[in-house]
């Protein structure tokens, strides 16, 4: 729909996404993929913002899993984003903070 295009155009035109929290990025990603709306530039903007982040610890486990799920569901390939997430996950001492739904979303996305 045109409304999705309008939102995408606005977000993509922003200089950066620094005002967006991880949950907001997660919600946007989820919304577009669930609605089966293909907007590669929006997904690219979100991915590049996350890649540029120095610290993924601000991301809740659910946000990481939903963003991963959304990119995979939307068939938006972004290897650098998935590598950033994988590096972060591998550096964790354990995955005790990851509930079964979060883990299943991550496994499915990869």
XYZ file of C-alpha atoms in Angstrom:
110
model
C 0.000 0.000 0.000
C 0.941 3.605 -0.496
C 1.111 4.191 3.245
C 3.979 1.695 3.588
C 5.780 3.503 0.763
C 5.292 6.828 2.517
C 6.714 5.504 5.774
C 9.628 3.903 3.936
C 10.412 7.087 2.015
C 10.437 9.055 5.254
C 12.668 6.622 7.154
C 15.086 6.102 4.260
C 15.431 9.877 3.792
C 16.514 10.370 7.405
C 20.200 11.117 7.837
C 20.456 8.393 10.476
C 18.311 6.225 12.714
C 19.925 7.249 15.999
C 16.581 8.252 17.491
C 15.150 4.776 16.882
C 15.478 2.272 19.701
C 16.037 -1.402 19.026
C 12.387 -2.243 19.667
C 11.271 0.359 17.147
C 13.628 -1.061 14.519
C 12.321 -4.493 15.370
C 8.689 -3.388 15.076
C 9.274 -1.693 11.724
C 11.113 -4.717 10.320
C 8.442 -7.087 11.581
C 5.619 -4.938 10.185
C 7.013 -4.807 6.669
C 7.874 -8.495 6.517
C 4.538 -9.578 8.040
C 2.632 -7.422 5.563
C 4.719 -8.930 2.763
C 5.788 -5.444 1.736
C 9.044 -5.446 -0.181
C 11.059 -2.341 0.581
C 14.756 -3.176 0.133
C 15.975 0.360 0.803
C 14.263 0.402 4.196
C 15.776 -2.939 5.205
C 19.171 -1.761 3.958
C 18.889 1.433 6.030
C 18.011 -0.549 9.170
C 20.797 -3.073 8.581
C 23.433 -0.421 7.973
C 22.380 1.398 11.133
C 22.726 -1.759 13.212
C 26.071 -2.654 11.617
C 27.395 0.808 12.479
C 26.389 0.332 16.118
C 29.353 -0.281 18.384
C 27.352 -2.085 21.027
C 24.538 -4.550 20.463
C 24.043 -5.044 24.194
C 21.341 -2.346 24.018
C 19.300 -4.757 21.884
C 16.971 -7.023 23.786
C 17.134 -10.663 22.781
C 13.625 -10.418 21.364
C 14.646 -7.473 19.156
C 17.608 -9.398 17.750
C 15.429 -12.388 16.999
C 12.592 -10.403 15.423
C 14.926 -8.381 13.223
C 16.653 -11.582 12.103
C 13.295 -13.255 11.483
C 11.975 -10.214 9.589
C 14.972 -10.032 7.256
C 14.758 -13.764 6.527
C 10.975 -13.671 6.060
C 11.208 -10.673 3.725
C 13.995 -12.459 1.830
C 16.243 -9.472 2.458
C 19.760 -10.836 2.342
C 22.243 -8.805 4.339
C 25.259 -10.984 5.218
C 27.064 -8.226 7.144
C 24.062 -7.773 9.463
C 23.801 -11.491 10.116
C 27.551 -11.686 10.715
C 27.299 -8.792 13.201
C 24.539 -10.630 15.071
C 26.452 -13.933 14.930
C 29.644 -12.340 16.272
C 27.681 -10.757 19.108
C 25.913 -14.007 19.976
C 29.137 -16.015 19.880
C 30.827 -13.546 22.244
C 28.176 -14.012 24.929
C 29.093 -16.198 27.902
C 25.850 -18.122 27.543
C 22.388 -17.941 26.028
C 20.481 -18.209 29.308
C 18.614 -14.954 28.621
C 17.176 -16.334 25.392
C 13.737 -17.885 25.736
C 12.662 -20.722 23.404
C 10.787 -18.419 21.004
C 13.785 -16.103 20.638
C 16.105 -19.046 20.022
C 13.768 -20.625 17.484
C 13.419 -17.340 15.570
C 17.195 -16.956 15.437
C 17.805 -20.530 14.354
C 15.117 -20.259 11.683
C 16.510 -16.970 10.351
C 19.965 -18.418 9.898
